[in-house]
Short mmCIF file of C-alpha atoms in Angstrom, two decimals:
data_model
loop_
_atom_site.label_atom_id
_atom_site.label_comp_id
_atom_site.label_asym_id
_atom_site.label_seq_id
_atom_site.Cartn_x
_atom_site.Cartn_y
_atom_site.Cartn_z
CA UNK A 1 -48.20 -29.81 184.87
CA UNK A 2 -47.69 -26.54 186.69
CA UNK A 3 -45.13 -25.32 184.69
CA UNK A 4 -47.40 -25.38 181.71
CA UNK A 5 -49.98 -24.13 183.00
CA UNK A 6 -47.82 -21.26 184.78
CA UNK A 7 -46.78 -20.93 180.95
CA UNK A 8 -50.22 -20.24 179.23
CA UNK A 9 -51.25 -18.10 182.09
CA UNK A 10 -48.38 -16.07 181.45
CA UNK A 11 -48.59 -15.49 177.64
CA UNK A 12 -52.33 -14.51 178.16
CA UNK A 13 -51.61 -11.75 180.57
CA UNK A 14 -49.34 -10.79 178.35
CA UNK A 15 -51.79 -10.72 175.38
CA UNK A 16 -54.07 -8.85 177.47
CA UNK A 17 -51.67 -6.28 178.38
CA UNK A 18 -50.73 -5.89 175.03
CA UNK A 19 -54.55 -5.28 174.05
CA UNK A 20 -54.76 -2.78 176.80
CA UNK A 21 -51.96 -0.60 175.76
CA UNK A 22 -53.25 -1.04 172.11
CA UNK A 23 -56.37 0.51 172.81
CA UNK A 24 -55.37 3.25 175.29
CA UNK A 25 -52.80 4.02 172.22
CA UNK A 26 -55.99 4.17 169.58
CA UNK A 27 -57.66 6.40 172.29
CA UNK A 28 -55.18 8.97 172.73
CA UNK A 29 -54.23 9.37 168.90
CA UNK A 30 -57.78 9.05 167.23
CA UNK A 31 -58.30 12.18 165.28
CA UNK A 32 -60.58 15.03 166.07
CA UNK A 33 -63.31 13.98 163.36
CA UNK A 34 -63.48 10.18 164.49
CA UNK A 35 -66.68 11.69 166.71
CA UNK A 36 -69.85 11.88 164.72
CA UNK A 37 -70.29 15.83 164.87
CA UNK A 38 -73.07 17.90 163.08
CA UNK A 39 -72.68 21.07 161.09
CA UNK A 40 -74.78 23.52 162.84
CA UNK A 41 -75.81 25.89 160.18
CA UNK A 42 -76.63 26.41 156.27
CA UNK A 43 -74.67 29.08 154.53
CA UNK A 44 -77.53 30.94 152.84
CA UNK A 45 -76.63 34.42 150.48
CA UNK A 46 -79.72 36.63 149.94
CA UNK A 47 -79.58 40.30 148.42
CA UNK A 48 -82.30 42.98 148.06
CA UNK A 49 -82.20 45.56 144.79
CA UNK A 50 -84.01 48.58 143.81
CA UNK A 51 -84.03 48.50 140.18
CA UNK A 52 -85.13 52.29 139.81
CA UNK A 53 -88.65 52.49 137.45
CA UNK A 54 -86.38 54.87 135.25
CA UNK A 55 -88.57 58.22 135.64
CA UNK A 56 -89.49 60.30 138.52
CA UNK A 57 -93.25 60.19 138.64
CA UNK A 58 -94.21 63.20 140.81
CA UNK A 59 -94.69 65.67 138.29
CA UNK A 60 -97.56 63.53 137.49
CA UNK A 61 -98.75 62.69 140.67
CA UNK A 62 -98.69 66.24 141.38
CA UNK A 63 -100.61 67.44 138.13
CA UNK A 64 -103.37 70.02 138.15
CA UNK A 65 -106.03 69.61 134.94
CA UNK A 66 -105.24 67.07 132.22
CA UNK A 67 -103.11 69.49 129.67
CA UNK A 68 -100.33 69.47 132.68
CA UNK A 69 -100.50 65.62 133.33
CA UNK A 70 -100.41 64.80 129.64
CA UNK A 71 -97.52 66.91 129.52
CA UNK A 72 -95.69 65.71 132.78
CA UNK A 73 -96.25 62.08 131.20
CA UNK A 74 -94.64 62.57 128.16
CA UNK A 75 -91.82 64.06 130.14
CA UNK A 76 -91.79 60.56 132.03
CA UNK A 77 -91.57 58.99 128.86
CA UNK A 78 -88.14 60.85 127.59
CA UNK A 79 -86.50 60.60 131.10
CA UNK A 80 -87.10 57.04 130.89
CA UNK A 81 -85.37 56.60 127.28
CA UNK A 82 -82.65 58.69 129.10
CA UNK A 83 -82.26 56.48 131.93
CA UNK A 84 -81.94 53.13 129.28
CA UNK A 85 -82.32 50.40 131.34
CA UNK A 86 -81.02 48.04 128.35
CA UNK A 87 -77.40 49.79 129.33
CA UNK A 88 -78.16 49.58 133.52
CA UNK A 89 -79.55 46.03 133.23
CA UNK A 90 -75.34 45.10 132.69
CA UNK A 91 -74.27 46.87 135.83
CA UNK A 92 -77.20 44.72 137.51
CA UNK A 93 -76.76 41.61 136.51
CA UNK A 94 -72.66 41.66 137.16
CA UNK A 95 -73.63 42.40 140.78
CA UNK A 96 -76.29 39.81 141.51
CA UNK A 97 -74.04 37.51 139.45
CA UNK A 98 -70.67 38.73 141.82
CA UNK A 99 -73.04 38.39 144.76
CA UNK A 100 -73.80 34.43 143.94
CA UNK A 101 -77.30 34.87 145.61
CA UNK A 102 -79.07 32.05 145.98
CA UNK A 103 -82.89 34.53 146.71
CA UNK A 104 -82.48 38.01 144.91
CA UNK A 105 -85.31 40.20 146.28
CA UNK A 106 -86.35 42.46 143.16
CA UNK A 107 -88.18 46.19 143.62
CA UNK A 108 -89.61 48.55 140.67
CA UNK A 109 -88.98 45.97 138.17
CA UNK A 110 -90.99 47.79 135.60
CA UNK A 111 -92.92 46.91 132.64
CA UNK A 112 -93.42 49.91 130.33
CA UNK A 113 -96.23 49.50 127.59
CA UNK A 114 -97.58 51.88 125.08
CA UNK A 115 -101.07 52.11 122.83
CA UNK A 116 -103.43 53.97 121.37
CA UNK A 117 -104.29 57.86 122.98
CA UNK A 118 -107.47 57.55 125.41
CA UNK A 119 -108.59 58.87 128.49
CA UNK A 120 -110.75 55.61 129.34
CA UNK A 121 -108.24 53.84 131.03
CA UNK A 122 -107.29 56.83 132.96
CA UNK A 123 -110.84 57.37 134.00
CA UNK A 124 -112.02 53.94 134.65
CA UNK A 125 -108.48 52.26 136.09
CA UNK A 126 -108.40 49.36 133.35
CA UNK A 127 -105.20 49.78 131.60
CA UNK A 128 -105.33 48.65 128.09
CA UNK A 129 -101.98 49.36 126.40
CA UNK A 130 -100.32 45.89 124.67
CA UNK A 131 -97.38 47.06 123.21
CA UNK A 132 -93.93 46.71 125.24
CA UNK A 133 -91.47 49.96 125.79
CA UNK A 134 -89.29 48.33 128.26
CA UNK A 135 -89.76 44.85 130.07
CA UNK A 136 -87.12 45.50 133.44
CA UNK A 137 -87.29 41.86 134.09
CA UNK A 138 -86.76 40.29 130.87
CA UNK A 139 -84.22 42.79 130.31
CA UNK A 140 -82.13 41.63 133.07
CA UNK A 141 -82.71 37.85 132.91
CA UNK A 142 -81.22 38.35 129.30
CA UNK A 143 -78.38 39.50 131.00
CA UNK A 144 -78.26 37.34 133.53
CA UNK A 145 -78.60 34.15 131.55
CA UNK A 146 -75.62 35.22 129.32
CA UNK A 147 -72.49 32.91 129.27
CA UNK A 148 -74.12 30.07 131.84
CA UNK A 149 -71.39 27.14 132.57
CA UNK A 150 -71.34 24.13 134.51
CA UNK A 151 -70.83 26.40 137.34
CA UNK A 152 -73.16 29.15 136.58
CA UNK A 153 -76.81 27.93 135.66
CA UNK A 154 -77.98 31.73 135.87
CA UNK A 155 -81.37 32.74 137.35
CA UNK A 156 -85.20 32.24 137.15
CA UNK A 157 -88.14 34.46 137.94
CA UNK A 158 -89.72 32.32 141.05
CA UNK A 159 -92.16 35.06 142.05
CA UNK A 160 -93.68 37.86 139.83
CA UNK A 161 -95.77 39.96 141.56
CA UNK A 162 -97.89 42.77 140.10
CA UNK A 163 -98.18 46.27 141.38
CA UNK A 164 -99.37 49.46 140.59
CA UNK A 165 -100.59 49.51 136.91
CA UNK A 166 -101.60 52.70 135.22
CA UNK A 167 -102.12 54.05 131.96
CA UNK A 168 -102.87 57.64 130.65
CA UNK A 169 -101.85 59.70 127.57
CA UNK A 170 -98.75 61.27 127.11
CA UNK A 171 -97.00 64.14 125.09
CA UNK A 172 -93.80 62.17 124.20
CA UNK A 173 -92.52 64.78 121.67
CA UNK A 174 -93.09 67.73 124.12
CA UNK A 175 -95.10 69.55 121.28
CA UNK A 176 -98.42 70.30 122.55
CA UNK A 177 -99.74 71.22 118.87
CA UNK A 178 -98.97 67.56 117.72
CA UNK A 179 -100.93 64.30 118.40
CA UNK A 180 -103.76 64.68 120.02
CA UNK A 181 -104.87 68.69 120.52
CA UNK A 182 -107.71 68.18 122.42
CA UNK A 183 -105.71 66.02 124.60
CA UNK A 184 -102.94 68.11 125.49
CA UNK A 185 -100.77 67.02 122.06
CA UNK A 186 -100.57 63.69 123.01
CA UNK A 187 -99.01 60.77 120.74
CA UNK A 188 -99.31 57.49 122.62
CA UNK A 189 -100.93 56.42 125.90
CA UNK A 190 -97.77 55.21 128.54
CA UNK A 191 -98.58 52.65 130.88
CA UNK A 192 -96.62 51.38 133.78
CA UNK A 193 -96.70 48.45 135.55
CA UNK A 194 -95.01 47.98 139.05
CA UNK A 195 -93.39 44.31 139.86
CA UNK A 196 -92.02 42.76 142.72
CA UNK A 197 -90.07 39.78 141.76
CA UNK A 198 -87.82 37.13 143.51
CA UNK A 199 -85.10 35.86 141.68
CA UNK A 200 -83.49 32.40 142.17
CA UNK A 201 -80.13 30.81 141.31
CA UNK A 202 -80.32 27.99 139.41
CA UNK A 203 -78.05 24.83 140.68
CA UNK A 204 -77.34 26.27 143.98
CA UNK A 205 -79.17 23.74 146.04
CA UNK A 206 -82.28 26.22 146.78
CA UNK A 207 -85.53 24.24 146.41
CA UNK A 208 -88.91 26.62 146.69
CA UNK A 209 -92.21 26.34 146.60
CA UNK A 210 -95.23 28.11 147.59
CA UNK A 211 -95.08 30.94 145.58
CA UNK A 212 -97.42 33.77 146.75
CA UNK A 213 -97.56 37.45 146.91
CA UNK A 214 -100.87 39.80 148.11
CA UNK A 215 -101.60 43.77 148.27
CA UNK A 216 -101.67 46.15 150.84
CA UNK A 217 -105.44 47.20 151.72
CA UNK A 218 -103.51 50.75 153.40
CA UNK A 219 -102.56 52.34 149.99
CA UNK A 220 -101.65 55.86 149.31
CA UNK A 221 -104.25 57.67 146.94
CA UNK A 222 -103.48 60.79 144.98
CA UNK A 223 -106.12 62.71 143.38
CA UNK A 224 -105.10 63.03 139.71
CA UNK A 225 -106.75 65.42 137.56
CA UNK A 226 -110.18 65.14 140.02
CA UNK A 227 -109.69 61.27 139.64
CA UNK A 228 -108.49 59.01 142.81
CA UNK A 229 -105.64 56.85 141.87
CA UNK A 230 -104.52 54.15 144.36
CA UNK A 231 -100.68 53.29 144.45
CA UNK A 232 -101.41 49.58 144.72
CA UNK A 233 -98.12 48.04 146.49
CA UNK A 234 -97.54 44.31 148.24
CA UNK A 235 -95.30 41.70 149.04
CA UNK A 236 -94.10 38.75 147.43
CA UNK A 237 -92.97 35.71 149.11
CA UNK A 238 -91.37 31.79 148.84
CA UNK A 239 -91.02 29.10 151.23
CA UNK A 240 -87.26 27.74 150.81
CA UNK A 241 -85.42 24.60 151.62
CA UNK A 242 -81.58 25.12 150.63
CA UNK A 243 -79.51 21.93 150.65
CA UNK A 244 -76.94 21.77 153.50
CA UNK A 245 -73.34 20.76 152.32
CA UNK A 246 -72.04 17.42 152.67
CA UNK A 247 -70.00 16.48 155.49
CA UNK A 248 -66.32 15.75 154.79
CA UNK A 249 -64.17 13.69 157.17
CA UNK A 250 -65.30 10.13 158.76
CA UNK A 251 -67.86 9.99 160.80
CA UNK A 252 -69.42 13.57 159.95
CA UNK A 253 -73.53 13.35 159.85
CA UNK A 254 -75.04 16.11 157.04
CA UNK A 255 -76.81 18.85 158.45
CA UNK A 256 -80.53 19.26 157.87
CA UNK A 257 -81.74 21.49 154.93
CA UNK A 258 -82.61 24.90 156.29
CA UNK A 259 -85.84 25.80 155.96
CA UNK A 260 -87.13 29.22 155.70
CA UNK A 261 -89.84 32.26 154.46
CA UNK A 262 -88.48 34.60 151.94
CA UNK A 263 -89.92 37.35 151.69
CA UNK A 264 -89.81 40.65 149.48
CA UNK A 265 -91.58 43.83 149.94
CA UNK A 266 -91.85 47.47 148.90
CA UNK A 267 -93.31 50.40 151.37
CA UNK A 268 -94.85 52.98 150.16
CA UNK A 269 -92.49 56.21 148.92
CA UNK A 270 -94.79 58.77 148.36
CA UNK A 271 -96.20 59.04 152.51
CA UNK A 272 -97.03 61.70 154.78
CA UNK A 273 -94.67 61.15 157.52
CA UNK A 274 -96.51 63.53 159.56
CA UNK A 275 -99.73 60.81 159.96
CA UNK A 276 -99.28 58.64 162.88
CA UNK A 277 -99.23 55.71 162.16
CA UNK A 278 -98.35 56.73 158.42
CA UNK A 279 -99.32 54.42 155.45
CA UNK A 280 -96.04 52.41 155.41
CA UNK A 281 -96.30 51.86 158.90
CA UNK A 282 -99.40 50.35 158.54
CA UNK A 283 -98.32 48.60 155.87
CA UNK A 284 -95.92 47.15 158.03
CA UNK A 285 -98.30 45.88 160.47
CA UNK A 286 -100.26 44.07 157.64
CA UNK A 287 -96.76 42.07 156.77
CA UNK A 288 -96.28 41.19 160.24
CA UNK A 289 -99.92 39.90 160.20
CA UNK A 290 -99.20 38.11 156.75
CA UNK A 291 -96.15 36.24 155.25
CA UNK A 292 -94.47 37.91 158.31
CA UNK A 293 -95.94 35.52 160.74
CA UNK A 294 -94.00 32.31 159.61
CA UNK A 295 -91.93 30.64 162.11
CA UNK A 296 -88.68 31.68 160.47
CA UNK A 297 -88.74 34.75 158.01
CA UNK A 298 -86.07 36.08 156.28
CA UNK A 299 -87.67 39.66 154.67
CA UNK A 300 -85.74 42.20 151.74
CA UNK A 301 -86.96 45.19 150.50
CA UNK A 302 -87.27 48.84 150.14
CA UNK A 303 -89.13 49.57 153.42
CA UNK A 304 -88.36 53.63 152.97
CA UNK A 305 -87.92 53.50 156.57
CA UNK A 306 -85.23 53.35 159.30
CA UNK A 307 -83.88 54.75 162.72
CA UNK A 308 -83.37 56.81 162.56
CA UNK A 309 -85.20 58.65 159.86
CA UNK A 310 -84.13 61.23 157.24
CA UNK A 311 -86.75 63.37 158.69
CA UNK A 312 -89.29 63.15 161.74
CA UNK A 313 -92.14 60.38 161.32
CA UNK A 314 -89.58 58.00 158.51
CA UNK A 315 -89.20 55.93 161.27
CA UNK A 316 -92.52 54.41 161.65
CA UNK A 317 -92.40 51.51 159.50
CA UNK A 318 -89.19 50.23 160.98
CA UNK A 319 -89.67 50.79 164.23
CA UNK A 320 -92.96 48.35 163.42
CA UNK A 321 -90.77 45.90 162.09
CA UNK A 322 -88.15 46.00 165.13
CA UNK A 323 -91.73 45.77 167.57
CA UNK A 324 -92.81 43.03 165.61
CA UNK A 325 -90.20 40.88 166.41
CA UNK A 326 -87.81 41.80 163.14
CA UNK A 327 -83.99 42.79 163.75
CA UNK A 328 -81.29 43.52 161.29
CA UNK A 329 -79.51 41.79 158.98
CA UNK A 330 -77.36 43.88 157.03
CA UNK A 331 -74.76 46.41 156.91
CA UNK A 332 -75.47 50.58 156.97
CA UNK A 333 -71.79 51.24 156.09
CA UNK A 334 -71.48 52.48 153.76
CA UNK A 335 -74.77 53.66 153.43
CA UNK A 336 -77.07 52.56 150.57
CA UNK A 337 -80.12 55.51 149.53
CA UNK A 338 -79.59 57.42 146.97
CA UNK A 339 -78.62 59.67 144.20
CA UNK A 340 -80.69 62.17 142.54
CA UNK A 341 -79.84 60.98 139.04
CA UNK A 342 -79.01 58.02 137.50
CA UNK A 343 -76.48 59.88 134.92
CA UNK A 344 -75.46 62.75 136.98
CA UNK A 345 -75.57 61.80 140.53
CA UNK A 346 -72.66 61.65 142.59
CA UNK A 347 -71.65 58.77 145.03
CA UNK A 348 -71.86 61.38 148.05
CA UNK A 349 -75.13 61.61 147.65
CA UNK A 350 -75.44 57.87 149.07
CA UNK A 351 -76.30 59.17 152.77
CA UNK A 352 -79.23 57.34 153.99
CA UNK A 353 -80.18 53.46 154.57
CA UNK A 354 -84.06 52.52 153.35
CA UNK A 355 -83.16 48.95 152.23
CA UNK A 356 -82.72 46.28 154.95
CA UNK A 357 -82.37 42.34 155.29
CA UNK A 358 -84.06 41.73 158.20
CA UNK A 359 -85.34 38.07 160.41
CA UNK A 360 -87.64 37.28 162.74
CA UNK A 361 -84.84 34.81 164.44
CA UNK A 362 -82.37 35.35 167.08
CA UNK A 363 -78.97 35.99 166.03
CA UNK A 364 -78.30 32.21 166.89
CA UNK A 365 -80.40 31.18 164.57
CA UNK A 366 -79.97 33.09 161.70
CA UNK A 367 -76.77 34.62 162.00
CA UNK A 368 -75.01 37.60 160.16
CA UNK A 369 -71.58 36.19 158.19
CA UNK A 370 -71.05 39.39 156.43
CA UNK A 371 -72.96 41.92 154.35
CA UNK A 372 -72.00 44.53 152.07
CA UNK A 373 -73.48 46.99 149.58
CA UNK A 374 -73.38 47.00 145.36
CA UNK A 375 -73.91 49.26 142.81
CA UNK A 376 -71.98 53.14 144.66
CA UNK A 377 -70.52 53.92 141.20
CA UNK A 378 -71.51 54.20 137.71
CA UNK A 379 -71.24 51.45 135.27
CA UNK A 380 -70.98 52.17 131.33
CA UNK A 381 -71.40 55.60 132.32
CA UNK A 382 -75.24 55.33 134.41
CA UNK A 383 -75.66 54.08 137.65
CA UNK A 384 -77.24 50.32 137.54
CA UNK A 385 -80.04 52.19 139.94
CA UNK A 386 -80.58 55.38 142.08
CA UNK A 387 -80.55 52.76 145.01
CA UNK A 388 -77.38 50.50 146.16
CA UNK A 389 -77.44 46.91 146.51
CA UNK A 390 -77.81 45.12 150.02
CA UNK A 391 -76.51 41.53 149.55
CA UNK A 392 -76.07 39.19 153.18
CA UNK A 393 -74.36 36.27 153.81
CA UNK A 394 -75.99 34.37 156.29
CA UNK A 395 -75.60 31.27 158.35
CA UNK A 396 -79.18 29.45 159.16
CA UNK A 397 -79.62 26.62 161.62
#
């Protein structure tokens, strides 16, 4: 009797012992990702881009009598045939398409119209002219959209936010005794229409919705010919979700979706950096009272500002931002503003920053992978824009 029970006792300390050593083995050689763990952070690419309108409009801005505007137009007109967008629009898309951005941040995406020659719409600010010159943004979807794949769905227009729009006669030919005499030999009325537009990549897990944009009420207002023309500029903006990547090993949990404000804005260009605070900086201050106040912004754009500035008072806008609560999100080397030509500029002349991705989020939060900067050299012979590219790679909890 005691010898069998001395002999179950013993094989069930042995079992025991055995189950010990089993799971102090299972312990010690359980792989790193048998834990439930989290990824922290959603990879999230964003880029900002200046398309250039295609003319430089200050010899209108700066016109004296209607003969000299009507002139300076038409000389707005030519520059922009010689600037052909249809050729830059390749350079463009290749980068945004290199870039894999999944929120594009589009400046100066003009539409150019023509029409009929009048003064009305001049004098009364309602342009008329139907007939389309050069459409920036269909232009470069085209391009975009070209060869899409399983892998490459291409891009859609999200936000499309109107600008300045203005309209006035124009001496295309550069013969004043042509067209219309009385009107300084005028052929056609010209009329451009500023856009700010945020692109998104189709198939790349970014969901949006929300679309909005608004207008500055701090504008800057040249006097054109004895008539007051305000520069109408804004902001666009889209509230994002983008889909985190799913966990890989056993036991990983998915992330959340990161959820965020994009916005896109332009500053004014033409300021007086001597007025304190000057018109972009005020223009700042009405972002950071708008779309700016979201709990977690990420902003693109042409702000025409920095710190330092090219010259006293260019500061003002982003020194606003950085007050406001904004910090940097992108590179300044190499530097990104600008060349004086389109067809004959020269990469040295790239010396300034004026485009920024910026946050409203600690560096935790929203944290800078990498940046880098498009578009330095020509492409088919014109640069894609007189600006570079800004494209960020971000990580966002």
């Amino acid at each position: 009797m005691s010898e069998v029970f001395g002999s179950h006792a013993l094989r069930r300390a042995v079992v025991l012992a055995l189950a010990a050593v089993a799971a102090l083995t299972a312990l010690v050689a359980a792989p790193a990702d048998a834990k439930p763990k989290k990824k922290g952070a959603v990879p999230v690419t964003v880029m900002t881009r200046n398309l250039f309108l295609g003319a430089d409009l200050s010899p209108a801005l700066g016109a004296s009598g209607v003969s000299e505007f009507v002139q300076a137009n038409g000389a707005i007109l030519r520059e922009l045939d010689q600037t052909n967008f249809p050729v830059r629009a390749r350079g463009l898309a290749r980068e945004i398409r290199k870039s894999k951005a999944h929120l594009v941040g589009l400046q100066e995406v003009a539409l150019w119209r023509t029409g009929p020659v009048t003064l009305v719409p001049a004098q009364t600010g309602i342009p008329e002219a139907t007939e389309v010159k050069y459409d920036f943004l269909q232009l470069l979807l085209d391009e975009l959209n070209k060869n899409k794949s399983k892998k490459y769905k291409g891009y859609a227009a999200a936000v499309v936010q109107e600008e300045f729009d203005f309209e006035a006669p124009a001496n295309y030919d550069g013969d004043p005794n042509t067209g219309v005499v009385p009107i300084g030999g005028a052929e056609l009325n010209g009329r451009l229409t500023m856009r700010d537009v945020i692109l998104v990549r189709k198939g790349s897990g970014v969901k949006v919705r929300k679309a909005q944009g608004g207008h500055y009420t701090n504008l800057f207002t040249p006097v054109i010919s004895g008539l007051p023309v305000p520069v109408t500029r804004g902001w666009a903006a889209l509230d994002v979700k983008v889909k985190a990547a799913k966990g890989k090993g056993k036991g990983t949990k998915k992330a959340p979706n990161a959820s965020f404000r994009f916005v896109d804005t332009h500053f004014e260009a033409f300021d007086d950096e001597t007025q304190r605070p000057s018109i972009r900086a005020l223009q700042a201050q009405e972002l950071l009272n708008g779309p700016g106040k979201a709990k977690k912004v990420i902003l693109v754009g042409d702000l025409n500002s920095n710190v330092p500035g090219v010259k006293p008072g260019d500061e003002q806008a982003y020194q606003t931002m950085l007050d406001g609560g904004f910090s940097e999100r992108s590179t300044s080397n190499p530097l990104s503003c600008c060349v004086s030509s389109v067809i004959s500029g020269n990469p040295s002349e790239f010396d300034h920053q004026v485009d920024h991705v910026m946050t409203n989020q600690s560096k935790k939060k929203v944290k800078l992978v990498k940046s880098f900067v498009t578009g330095l050299v020509p492409v088919d012979g014109l640069f894609p824009s007189d600006h570079a590219g800004i494209v960020s790679r971000l990580k966002v909890r």
